Amino acid sequence: MAAQRFDRVRAAMADRGVDVLLLSVGADLPWLTGYEAMPLERLTMLVLPVDGDATLVVPALEAPRVRERPALFALRPWGETEDPVAIVADLVGRARAAAIGNRTWSQFLLALQGSLPGTAFRPASEVLGPLRAVKEPDEIAALRGAAAAVDRIAAALQAGEIPLVGRTEADISAELSRRILAEGHHRVNFAIVAAGENAASAHHEPGDRVVQPGEIVLCDFGGAMVGADGVGYCSDITRCVHVGEVPAELAEQYAALRAAQAAGVAAATVGTPGEAVDAAARRVLADAGLGEAFVHRTGHGIGVEEHEDPYLVAGNAAPLVAGNAFSIEPGFYLPGRWGARLEDIVVATPDGPDALNRVDHDLVAVDR
Ligand code: ZN
Ligand code: ZN
């Protein structure tokens, strides 16, 4: 699998006239090699020439973490007194066009630009974005496993197994995080818990606000779970629950949200532009008078990274292709009152949209 991925990357580099690919921190490197660089000041960098052998330049003290794959890349550990930028520059040699990972520290890009005045640098996303956005079957299986894990947590929330009343948002968030790990993820990416009027803030930071009876509680959580090839794939789900009976006005608004989310999922067919999926969901909320309250895009791609191509947003005319995986997550936010969001991960397939999250989409009332 990994060898095929190297071949596809080299073909994409050749297509785009890229002589060498340089990957450091971020999701590109683990997607390609299974190794994730530590986000530290010591340089880790894969140097992958379009027509030569690849080398992973890595701090000597981190080299033992690398699962060696001599058929794919050589390992070049560097000692504390060596200059890793000089080592990389030497490997890049006379390459004229380099594609460098978008998340690479600017410190290293600037140093490489200084050492390689004849090399033009472009973002690696030009080469890797289209490849990473089309998931292979083992990647979809990994996403499905991660989605099933967070579905079980959402089901526990809806069943009232996670007490809410009298607890702070931060405390509930910590419990969601523990459950994310207990369900087999190796990393928690986030666990947003927003109660009452805080649910009107789309990316609320869970704090010391205590949940009261009669409130909506928005929970948006996810992490990364190791799947095929030892690489972590992400989960991301949002469900809202309501402590006690749902007020009629909120029930009506939530019904529109649920219809908008279903419309977004139904629209996410192969060949449909990302912006058309966004419009399909947005139209339903606008018709319900909540268009102004839907303040963000409808969704984002997901894979090794929580947010990646394709984005379902006005302005993205690129049609979905089979194997794209993305969230469908419309929401509405009424400052000072409440808000809600509903999110599933969906895969575009030749047979239509395949929603990976299956847990109840209702605004479930819980009693504690
Ligand atoms: Zn989310
Ligand atoms: Zn999301």
mmCIF file of C-alpha atoms and ligand atoms in Angstrom:
data_model
loop_
_atom_site.group_PDB
_atom_site.id
_atom_site.type_symbol
_atom_site.label_atom_id
_atom_site.label_comp_id
_atom_site.label_asym_id
_atom_site.label_seq_id
_atom_site.Cartn_x
_atom_site.Cartn_y
_atom_site.Cartn_z
ATOM 1 C CA MET A 1 0.000 0.000 0.000
ATOM 2 C CA ALA A 2 2.693 2.485 1.042
ATOM 3 C CA ALA A 3 4.815 1.650 -2.021
ATOM 4 C CA GLN A 4 1.836 2.345 -4.282
ATOM 5 C CA ARG A 5 1.353 5.663 -2.541
ATOM 6 C CA PHE A 6 4.990 6.618 -3.240
ATOM 7 C CA ASP A 7 4.426 5.751 -6.912
ATOM 8 C CA ARG A 8 1.280 7.864 -7.095
ATOM 9 C CA VAL A 9 3.040 10.791 -5.410
ATOM 10 C CA ARG A 10 5.972 10.601 -7.841
ATOM 11 C CA ALA A 11 3.522 10.514 -10.769
ATOM 12 C CA ALA A 12 1.705 13.589 -9.421
ATOM 13 C CA MET A 13 5.062 15.372 -8.963
ATOM 14 C CA ALA A 14 6.021 14.599 -12.550
ATOM 15 C CA ASP A 15 2.633 15.887 -13.759
ATOM 16 C CA ARG A 16 3.155 19.166 -11.979
ATOM 17 C CA GLY A 17 6.825 19.627 -12.759
ATOM 18 C CA VAL A 18 7.976 19.169 -9.161
ATOM 19 C CA ASP A 19 11.542 17.872 -8.822
ATOM 20 C CA VAL A 20 11.589 17.203 -5.105
ATOM 21 C CA LEU A 21 9.050 16.905 -2.303
ATOM 22 C CA LEU A 22 9.991 18.008 1.232
ATOM 23 C CA LEU A 23 7.781 16.898 4.128
ATOM 24 C CA SER A 24 8.182 17.750 7.791
ATOM 25 C CA VAL A 25 5.618 18.164 10.602
ATOM 26 C CA GLY A 26 1.930 17.765 9.725
ATOM 27 C CA ALA A 27 -0.212 15.019 8.232
ATOM 28 C CA ASP A 28 1.476 14.584 4.825
ATOM 29 C CA LEU A 29 4.455 12.682 6.234
ATOM 30 C CA PRO A 30 2.466 10.093 8.256
ATOM 31 C CA TRP A 31 0.028 9.687 5.344
ATOM 32 C CA LEU A 32 2.957 8.786 3.092
ATOM 33 C CA THR A 33 5.365 6.960 5.411
ATOM 34 C CA GLY A 34 3.497 6.056 8.600
ATOM 35 C CA TYR A 35 5.913 8.282 10.567
ATOM 36 C CA GLU A 36 4.741 11.477 12.253
ATOM 37 C CA ALA A 37 7.449 14.048 12.952
ATOM 38 C CA MET A 38 7.585 15.456 16.477
ATOM 39 C CA PRO A 39 6.544 19.122 16.302
ATOM 40 C CA LEU A 40 9.809 20.371 17.763
ATOM 41 C CA GLU A 41 12.610 22.744 16.835
ATOM 42 C CA ARG A 42 14.833 19.925 15.568
ATOM 43 C CA LEU A 43 14.267 19.375 11.858
ATOM 44 C CA THR A 44 12.679 16.186 10.550
ATOM 45 C CA MET A 45 12.319 16.152 6.761
ATOM 46 C CA LEU A 46 11.601 13.585 4.099
ATOM 47 C CA VAL A 47 13.421 14.440 0.876
ATOM 48 C CA LEU A 48 11.685 12.676 -2.012
ATOM 49 C CA PRO A 49 13.149 13.329 -5.468
ATOM 50 C CA VAL A 50 10.822 12.684 -8.390
ATOM 51 C CA ASP A 51 13.297 10.254 -9.926
ATOM 52 C CA GLY A 52 15.645 9.234 -7.120
ATOM 53 C CA ASP A 53 15.720 7.533 -3.743
ATOM 54 C CA ALA A 54 13.966 9.127 -0.778
ATOM 55 C CA THR A 55 15.735 10.001 2.475
ATOM 56 C CA LEU A 56 14.226 10.738 5.862
ATOM 57 C CA VAL A 57 16.435 13.254 7.675
ATOM 58 C CA VAL A 58 15.635 12.860 11.348
ATOM 59 C CA PRO A 59 17.157 13.949 14.686
ATOM 60 C CA ALA A 60 19.334 11.062 15.903
ATOM 61 C CA LEU A 61 17.499 10.910 19.204
ATOM 62 C CA GLU A 62 14.161 10.436 17.397
ATOM 63 C CA ALA A 63 15.469 7.861 14.901
ATOM 64 C CA PRO A 64 14.512 4.892 17.125
ATOM 65 C CA ARG A 65 10.833 5.927 16.755
ATOM 66 C CA VAL A 66 10.959 5.486 12.978
ATOM 67 C CA ARG A 67 9.685 2.198 11.623
ATOM 68 C CA GLU A 68 12.350 1.574 9.022
ATOM 69 C CA ARG A 69 11.159 0.930 5.490
ATOM 70 C CA PRO A 70 14.356 0.605 3.475
ATOM 71 C CA ALA A 71 12.423 -0.161 0.291
ATOM 72 C CA LEU A 72 10.786 3.286 0.554
ATOM 73 C CA PHE A 73 13.330 5.607 2.139
ATOM 74 C CA ALA A 74 16.807 5.685 3.639
ATOM 75 C CA LEU A 75 17.244 7.032 7.148
ATOM 76 C CA ARG A 76 19.701 9.882 7.721
ATOM 77 C CA PRO A 77 19.887 10.592 11.467
ATOM 78 C CA TRP A 78 21.652 13.839 12.335
ATOM 79 C CA GLY A 79 23.636 14.479 15.515
ATOM 80 C CA GLU A 80 23.302 17.483 17.805
ATOM 81 C CA THR A 81 26.256 19.356 16.276
ATOM 82 C CA GLU A 82 25.290 18.784 12.638
ATOM 83 C CA ASP A 83 23.349 21.259 10.478
ATOM 84 C CA PRO A 84 20.173 19.512 9.253
ATOM 85 C CA VAL A 85 19.365 22.290 6.772
ATOM 86 C CA ALA A 86 22.724 21.713 5.088
ATOM 87 C CA ILE A 87 21.997 17.970 4.953
ATOM 88 C CA VAL A 88 18.601 18.588 3.306
ATOM 89 C CA ALA A 89 20.048 21.207 0.930
ATOM 90 C CA ASP A 90 22.682 18.707 -0.124
ATOM 91 C CA LEU A 91 20.023 16.077 -0.865
ATOM 92 C CA VAL A 92 17.915 18.606 -2.803
ATOM 93 C CA GLY A 93 20.986 19.440 -4.892
ATOM 94 C CA ARG A 94 20.121 21.240 -8.122
ATOM 95 C CA ALA A 95 16.354 20.659 -8.026
ATOM 96 C CA ARG A 96 14.626 23.654 -9.587
ATOM 97 C CA ALA A 97 11.106 23.125 -8.228
ATOM 98 C CA ALA A 98 10.511 21.929 -4.684
ATOM 99 C CA ALA A 99 7.119 21.282 -3.075
ATOM 100 C CA ILE A 100 7.310 21.723 0.698
ATOM 101 C CA GLY A 101 4.752 20.616 3.303
ATOM 102 C CA ASN A 102 2.273 23.411 4.098
ATOM 103 C CA ARG A 103 2.722 22.929 7.853
ATOM 104 C CA THR A 104 6.529 23.093 7.778
ATOM 105 C CA TRP A 105 7.921 25.686 10.214
ATOM 106 C CA SER A 106 8.791 28.884 8.306
ATOM 107 C CA GLN A 107 12.140 28.809 10.155
ATOM 108 C CA PHE A 108 13.212 25.844 8.012
ATOM 109 C CA LEU A 109 11.643 27.058 4.773
ATOM 110 C CA LEU A 110 13.482 30.383 5.155
ATOM 111 C CA ALA A 111 16.778 28.617 5.886
ATOM 112 C CA LEU A 112 16.322 26.304 2.882
ATOM 113 C CA GLN A 113 15.469 29.243 0.621
ATOM 114 C CA GLY A 114 18.704 30.884 1.777
ATOM 115 C CA SER A 115 20.740 27.737 1.058
ATOM 116 C CA LEU A 116 19.064 26.931 -2.274
ATOM 117 C CA PRO A 117 18.780 30.191 -4.249
ATOM 118 C CA GLY A 118 18.169 28.283 -7.502
ATOM 119 C CA THR A 119 15.175 26.368 -6.157
ATOM 120 C CA ALA A 120 11.583 27.635 -6.343
ATOM 121 C CA PHE A 121 9.306 26.515 -3.503
ATOM 122 C CA ARG A 122 5.629 25.614 -3.814
ATOM 123 C CA PRO A 123 3.151 24.205 -1.304
ATOM 124 C CA ALA A 124 3.060 20.410 -1.163
ATOM 125 C CA SER A 125 -0.739 20.579 -1.080
ATOM 126 C CA GLU A 126 -0.620 21.166 -4.864
ATOM 127 C CA VAL A 127 0.746 17.645 -5.209
ATOM 128 C CA LEU A 128 -0.715 15.828 -2.206
ATOM 129 C CA GLY A 129 -4.078 17.562 -1.644
ATOM 130 C CA PRO A 130 -5.862 15.850 -4.554
ATOM 131 C CA LEU A 131 -4.330 12.479 -3.626
ATOM 132 C CA ARG A 132 -5.120 12.678 0.085
ATOM 133 C CA ALA A 133 -8.698 13.801 -0.650
ATOM 134 C CA VAL A 134 -9.512 10.542 -2.453
ATOM 135 C CA LYS A 135 -9.582 7.831 0.179
ATOM 136 C CA GLU A 136 -8.562 4.274 -0.528
ATOM 137 C CA PRO A 137 -10.714 1.435 0.849
ATOM 138 C CA ASP A 138 -8.461 0.883 3.881
ATOM 139 C CA GLU A 139 -8.651 4.593 4.699
ATOM 140 C CA ILE A 140 -12.455 4.547 4.489
ATOM 141 C CA ALA A 141 -12.472 1.499 6.766
ATOM 142 C CA ALA A 142 -10.352 3.427 9.274
ATOM 143 C CA LEU A 143 -12.697 6.438 9.117
ATOM 144 C CA ARG A 144 -15.669 4.107 9.571
ATOM 145 C CA GLY A 145 -14.095 2.548 12.664
ATOM 146 C CA ALA A 146 -13.397 5.958 14.196
ATOM 147 C CA ALA A 147 -16.962 7.120 13.392
ATOM 148 C CA ALA A 148 -18.483 4.031 15.025
ATOM 149 C CA ALA A 149 -16.423 4.722 18.156
ATOM 150 C CA VAL A 150 -17.707 8.293 18.589
ATOM 151 C CA ASP A 151 -21.232 7.134 17.686
ATOM 152 C CA ARG A 152 -21.128 4.944 20.811
ATOM 153 C CA ILE A 153 -20.188 7.974 22.921
ATOM 154 C CA ALA A 154 -22.994 10.045 21.382
ATOM 155 C CA ALA A 155 -25.416 7.191 22.082
ATOM 156 C CA ALA A 156 -24.326 7.177 25.733
ATOM 157 C CA LEU A 157 -24.907 10.940 25.853
ATOM 158 C CA GLN A 158 -28.392 10.571 24.363
ATOM 159 C CA ALA A 159 -29.208 7.701 26.752
ATOM 160 C CA GLY A 160 -28.451 9.956 29.717
ATOM 161 C CA GLU A 161 -25.458 7.819 30.741
ATOM 162 C CA ILE A 162 -23.290 10.943 30.880
ATOM 163 C CA PRO A 163 -24.788 13.203 33.597
ATOM 164 C CA LEU A 164 -24.947 16.878 32.618
ATOM 165 C CA VAL A 165 -26.884 18.894 35.216
ATOM 166 C CA GLY A 166 -24.667 20.412 37.909
ATOM 167 C CA ARG A 167 -21.462 19.692 36.015
ATOM 168 C CA THR A 168 -19.257 22.244 34.300
ATOM 169 C CA GLU A 169 -18.752 22.185 30.550
ATOM 170 C CA ALA A 170 -15.054 21.523 31.203
ATOM 171 C CA ASP A 171 -15.847 18.504 33.363
ATOM 172 C CA ILE A 172 -18.174 17.013 30.741
ATOM 173 C CA SER A 173 -15.563 17.748 28.073
ATOM 174 C CA ALA A 174 -12.969 15.840 30.120
ATOM 175 C CA GLU A 175 -15.337 12.865 30.336
ATOM 176 C CA LEU A 176 -15.893 12.920 26.561
ATOM 177 C CA SER A 177 -12.111 13.007 26.094
ATOM 178 C CA ARG A 178 -11.651 9.997 28.391
ATOM 179 C CA ARG A 179 -14.325 8.111 26.481
ATOM 180 C CA ILE A 180 -12.729 8.984 23.116
ATOM 181 C CA LEU A 181 -9.524 7.299 24.294
ATOM 182 C CA ALA A 182 -11.386 4.409 25.941
ATOM 183 C CA GLU A 183 -13.133 3.774 22.614
ATOM 184 C CA GLY A 184 -9.798 3.126 20.940
ATOM 185 C CA HIS A 185 -8.621 6.490 19.654
ATOM 186 C CA HIS A 186 -4.954 7.250 20.380
ATOM 187 C CA ARG A 187 -5.474 11.011 20.414
ATOM 188 C CA VAL A 188 -8.248 13.449 21.341
ATOM 189 C CA ASN A 189 -8.494 16.339 18.878
ATOM 190 C CA PHE A 190 -11.194 18.321 20.676
ATOM 191 C CA ALA A 191 -14.272 17.916 22.860
ATOM 192 C CA ILE A 192 -16.420 21.034 22.637
ATOM 193 C CA VAL A 193 -19.201 21.216 25.228
ATOM 194 C CA ALA A 194 -21.361 24.353 25.062
ATOM 195 C CA ALA A 195 -24.398 24.807 27.292
ATOM 196 C CA GLY A 196 -27.327 27.181 26.886
ATOM 197 C CA GLU A 197 -26.337 30.543 25.413
ATOM 198 C CA ASN A 198 -22.761 29.253 24.971
ATOM 199 C CA ALA A 199 -24.090 26.948 22.245
ATOM 200 C CA ALA A 200 -24.486 30.115 20.159
ATOM 201 C CA SER A 201 -20.669 30.237 19.886
ATOM 202 C CA ALA A 202 -19.690 27.776 17.148
ATOM 203 C CA HIS A 203 -16.208 26.963 18.499
ATOM 204 C CA HIS A 204 -16.852 27.524 22.195
ATOM 205 C CA GLU A 205 -14.047 26.757 24.665
ATOM 206 C CA PRO A 206 -15.602 24.571 27.423
ATOM 207 C CA GLY A 207 -15.362 26.458 30.688
ATOM 208 C CA ASP A 208 -16.694 26.649 34.217
ATOM 209 C CA ARG A 209 -20.303 27.249 33.237
ATOM 210 C CA VAL A 210 -22.532 24.733 35.039
ATOM 211 C CA VAL A 211 -25.280 22.968 33.071
ATOM 212 C CA GLN A 212 -28.803 23.741 34.314
ATOM 213 C CA PRO A 213 -32.120 21.978 33.688
ATOM 214 C CA GLY A 214 -33.946 23.281 30.611
ATOM 215 C CA GLU A 215 -30.824 23.880 28.545
ATOM 216 C CA ILE A 216 -29.434 22.648 25.262
ATOM 217 C CA VAL A 217 -25.944 21.115 25.439
ATOM 218 C CA LEU A 218 -23.958 21.036 22.195
ATOM 219 C CA CYS A 219 -21.202 18.399 22.069
ATOM 220 C CA ASP A 220 -18.741 18.341 19.147
ATOM 221 C CA PHE A 221 -15.919 15.883 19.637
ATOM 222 C CA GLY A 222 -13.412 13.715 17.847
ATOM 223 C CA GLY A 223 -9.942 12.284 17.800
ATOM 224 C CA ALA A 224 -7.637 10.120 15.747
ATOM 225 C CA MET A 225 -7.659 6.350 15.694
ATOM 226 C CA VAL A 226 -4.907 4.212 14.252
ATOM 227 C CA GLY A 227 -6.117 2.284 11.233
ATOM 228 C CA ALA A 228 -4.398 0.545 8.354
ATOM 229 C CA ASP A 229 -0.636 1.036 7.982
ATOM 230 C CA GLY A 230 -0.335 2.437 11.515
ATOM 231 C CA VAL A 231 -1.655 5.867 10.544
ATOM 232 C CA GLY A 232 -4.330 7.663 12.583
ATOM 233 C CA TYR A 233 -7.621 8.660 10.934
ATOM 234 C CA CYS A 234 -9.955 11.231 12.465
ATOM 235 C CA SER A 235 -13.468 11.169 13.840
ATOM 236 C CA ASP A 236 -15.659 14.264 14.198
ATOM 237 C CA ILE A 237 -19.290 14.285 15.330
ATOM 238 C CA THR A 238 -21.734 16.828 16.733
ATOM 239 C CA ARG A 239 -24.901 16.003 18.612
ATOM 240 C CA CYS A 240 -27.001 18.255 20.827
ATOM 241 C CA VAL A 241 -29.082 17.037 23.742
ATOM 242 C CA HIS A 242 -31.605 18.979 25.794
ATOM 243 C CA VAL A 243 -32.034 18.670 29.542
ATOM 244 C CA GLY A 244 -35.778 18.205 29.953
ATOM 245 C CA GLU A 245 -38.552 18.981 27.519
ATOM 246 C CA VAL A 246 -37.524 20.876 24.357
ATOM 247 C CA PRO A 247 -39.286 24.268 24.021
ATOM 248 C CA ALA A 248 -41.545 24.471 20.947
ATOM 249 C CA GLU A 249 -39.548 27.278 19.316
ATOM 250 C CA LEU A 250 -36.278 25.364 19.634
ATOM 251 C CA ALA A 251 -37.936 22.138 18.450
ATOM 252 C CA GLU A 252 -39.079 23.923 15.307
ATOM 253 C CA GLN A 253 -35.638 25.395 14.655
ATOM 254 C CA TYR A 254 -33.979 22.050 15.276
ATOM 255 C CA ALA A 255 -36.355 20.341 12.836
ATOM 256 C CA ALA A 256 -35.115 22.783 10.176
ATOM 257 C CA LEU A 257 -31.508 21.993 11.126
ATOM 258 C CA ARG A 258 -32.155 18.294 10.851
ATOM 259 C CA ALA A 259 -33.763 18.755 7.431
ATOM 260 C CA ALA A 260 -30.852 20.975 6.328
ATOM 261 C CA GLN A 261 -28.305 18.373 7.393
ATOM 262 C CA ALA A 262 -30.219 15.600 5.600
ATOM 263 C CA ALA A 263 -30.421 17.796 2.482
ATOM 264 C CA GLY A 264 -26.654 18.327 2.643
ATOM 265 C CA VAL A 265 -26.002 14.594 2.930
ATOM 266 C CA ALA A 266 -28.417 13.792 0.095
ATOM 267 C CA ALA A 267 -26.762 16.404 -2.152
ATOM 268 C CA ALA A 268 -23.267 15.004 -1.576
ATOM 269 C CA THR A 269 -23.176 12.796 -4.660
ATOM 270 C CA VAL A 270 -20.238 12.191 -6.976
ATOM 271 C CA GLY A 271 -20.040 15.029 -9.486
ATOM 272 C CA THR A 272 -21.774 17.630 -7.315
ATOM 273 C CA PRO A 273 -19.647 20.744 -6.676
ATOM 274 C CA GLY A 274 -18.726 21.360 -3.028
ATOM 275 C CA GLU A 275 -20.512 24.714 -3.147
ATOM 276 C CA ALA A 276 -23.752 23.039 -4.319
ATOM 277 C CA VAL A 277 -23.726 20.768 -1.270
ATOM 278 C CA ASP A 278 -23.290 23.851 0.911
ATOM 279 C CA ALA A 279 -26.155 25.580 -0.903
ATOM 280 C CA ALA A 280 -28.464 22.577 -0.470
ATOM 281 C CA ALA A 281 -28.100 22.652 3.305
ATOM 282 C CA ARG A 282 -28.117 26.452 3.517
ATOM 283 C CA ARG A 283 -31.340 26.801 1.529
ATOM 284 C CA VAL A 284 -33.300 24.771 4.095
ATOM 285 C CA LEU A 285 -32.126 26.911 7.019
ATOM 286 C CA ALA A 286 -32.716 30.098 5.016
ATOM 287 C CA ASP A 287 -36.281 28.995 4.258
ATOM 288 C CA ALA A 288 -36.800 28.529 8.004
ATOM 289 C CA GLY A 289 -35.567 32.077 8.666
ATOM 290 C CA LEU A 290 -32.211 30.845 10.018
ATOM 291 C CA GLY A 291 -29.999 31.702 7.046
ATOM 292 C CA GLU A 292 -28.281 34.578 8.864
ATOM 293 C CA ALA A 293 -27.693 32.332 11.868
ATOM 294 C CA PHE A 294 -25.768 29.736 9.828
ATOM 295 C CA VAL A 295 -22.399 31.461 10.017
ATOM 296 C CA HIS A 296 -19.958 28.829 8.723
ATOM 297 C CA ARG A 297 -19.380 26.507 5.784
ATOM 298 C CA THR A 298 -21.317 23.248 5.588
ATOM 299 C CA GLY A 299 -18.342 20.931 5.871
ATOM 300 C CA HIS A 300 -14.684 20.032 5.562
ATOM 301 C CA GLY A 301 -12.776 17.029 4.288
ATOM 302 C CA ILE A 302 -11.400 14.648 6.892
ATOM 303 C CA GLY A 303 -8.743 11.954 6.931
ATOM 304 C CA VAL A 304 -5.325 11.907 8.581
ATOM 305 C CA GLU A 305 -6.112 15.549 9.325
ATOM 306 C CA GLU A 306 -9.245 16.820 11.043
ATOM 307 C CA HIS A 307 -9.786 19.482 8.387
ATOM 308 C CA GLU A 308 -8.508 18.926 4.832
ATOM 309 C CA ASP A 309 -9.747 19.016 1.234
ATOM 310 C CA PRO A 310 -12.470 19.080 0.032
ATOM 311 C CA TYR A 311 -14.253 22.021 1.677
ATOM 312 C CA LEU A 312 -18.011 22.333 1.183
ATOM 313 C CA VAL A 313 -18.243 26.074 0.899
ATOM 314 C CA ALA A 314 -19.438 28.746 -1.528
ATOM 315 C CA GLY A 315 -16.665 29.290 -4.060
ATOM 316 C CA ASN A 316 -15.559 25.667 -4.278
ATOM 317 C CA ALA A 317 -16.774 24.617 -7.711
ATOM 318 C CA ALA A 318 -14.775 21.371 -7.740
ATOM 319 C CA PRO A 319 -17.087 18.376 -8.089
ATOM 320 C CA LEU A 320 -16.960 15.646 -5.475
ATOM 321 C CA VAL A 321 -15.277 12.439 -6.558
ATOM 322 C CA ALA A 322 -15.761 8.902 -5.275
ATOM 323 C CA GLY A 323 -13.638 8.442 -2.162
ATOM 324 C CA ASN A 324 -13.982 11.995 -0.876
ATOM 325 C CA ALA A 325 -14.710 11.974 2.878
ATOM 326 C CA PHE A 326 -16.094 15.081 4.559
ATOM 327 C CA SER A 327 -18.335 16.418 7.286
ATOM 328 C CA ILE A 328 -21.863 17.702 6.726
ATOM 329 C CA GLU A 329 -22.412 20.020 9.685
ATOM 330 C CA PRO A 330 -24.855 22.881 9.334
ATOM 331 C CA GLY A 331 -25.696 24.836 12.466
ATOM 332 C CA PHE A 332 -27.563 27.898 13.679
ATOM 333 C CA TYR A 333 -26.388 30.297 16.370
ATOM 334 C CA LEU A 334 -28.619 32.814 18.123
ATOM 335 C CA PRO A 335 -26.422 35.000 20.377
ATOM 336 C CA GLY A 336 -27.648 35.327 23.946
ATOM 337 C CA ARG A 337 -30.136 32.497 23.493
ATOM 338 C CA TRP A 338 -28.936 29.148 22.166
ATOM 339 C CA GLY A 339 -27.520 27.389 19.131
ATOM 340 C CA ALA A 340 -27.269 23.940 17.619
ATOM 341 C CA ARG A 341 -25.210 22.000 15.101
ATOM 342 C CA LEU A 342 -25.626 18.517 13.627
ATOM 343 C CA GLU A 343 -22.615 16.758 12.121
ATOM 344 C CA ASP A 344 -21.897 13.460 10.398
ATOM 345 C CA ILE A 345 -18.938 12.251 8.376
ATOM 346 C CA VAL A 346 -19.974 11.190 4.871
ATOM 347 C CA VAL A 347 -18.140 9.416 2.037
ATOM 348 C CA ALA A 348 -19.063 10.071 -1.607
ATOM 349 C CA THR A 349 -19.409 6.724 -3.380
ATOM 350 C CA PRO A 350 -20.620 5.643 -6.835
ATOM 351 C CA ASP A 351 -23.752 4.358 -5.060
ATOM 352 C CA GLY A 352 -24.455 7.696 -3.392
ATOM 353 C CA PRO A 353 -23.511 9.374 -0.115
ATOM 354 C CA ASP A 354 -22.501 6.952 2.651
ATOM 355 C CA ALA A 355 -22.994 8.516 6.101
ATOM 356 C CA LEU A 356 -20.539 6.917 8.538
ATOM 357 C CA ASN A 357 -22.263 8.283 11.669
ATOM 358 C CA ARG A 358 -25.581 6.571 12.296
ATOM 359 C CA VAL A 359 -26.486 7.557 15.857
ATOM 360 C CA ASP A 360 -29.879 9.294 16.413
ATOM 361 C CA HIS A 361 -30.070 12.709 14.721
ATOM 362 C CA ASP A 362 -32.836 14.070 16.961
ATOM 363 C CA LEU A 363 -32.457 16.678 19.654
ATOM 364 C CA VAL A 364 -32.855 14.036 22.346
ATOM 365 C CA ALA A 365 -34.230 15.086 25.724
ATOM 366 C CA VAL A 366 -32.267 13.758 28.700
ATOM 367 C CA ASP A 367 -33.417 13.922 32.324
ATOM 368 C CA ARG A 368 -30.197 14.679 34.191
HETATM 369 ZN ZN ZN B 1 -17.063 18.687 14.665
HETATM 370 ZN ZN ZN B 2 -16.260 19.050 11.692
#
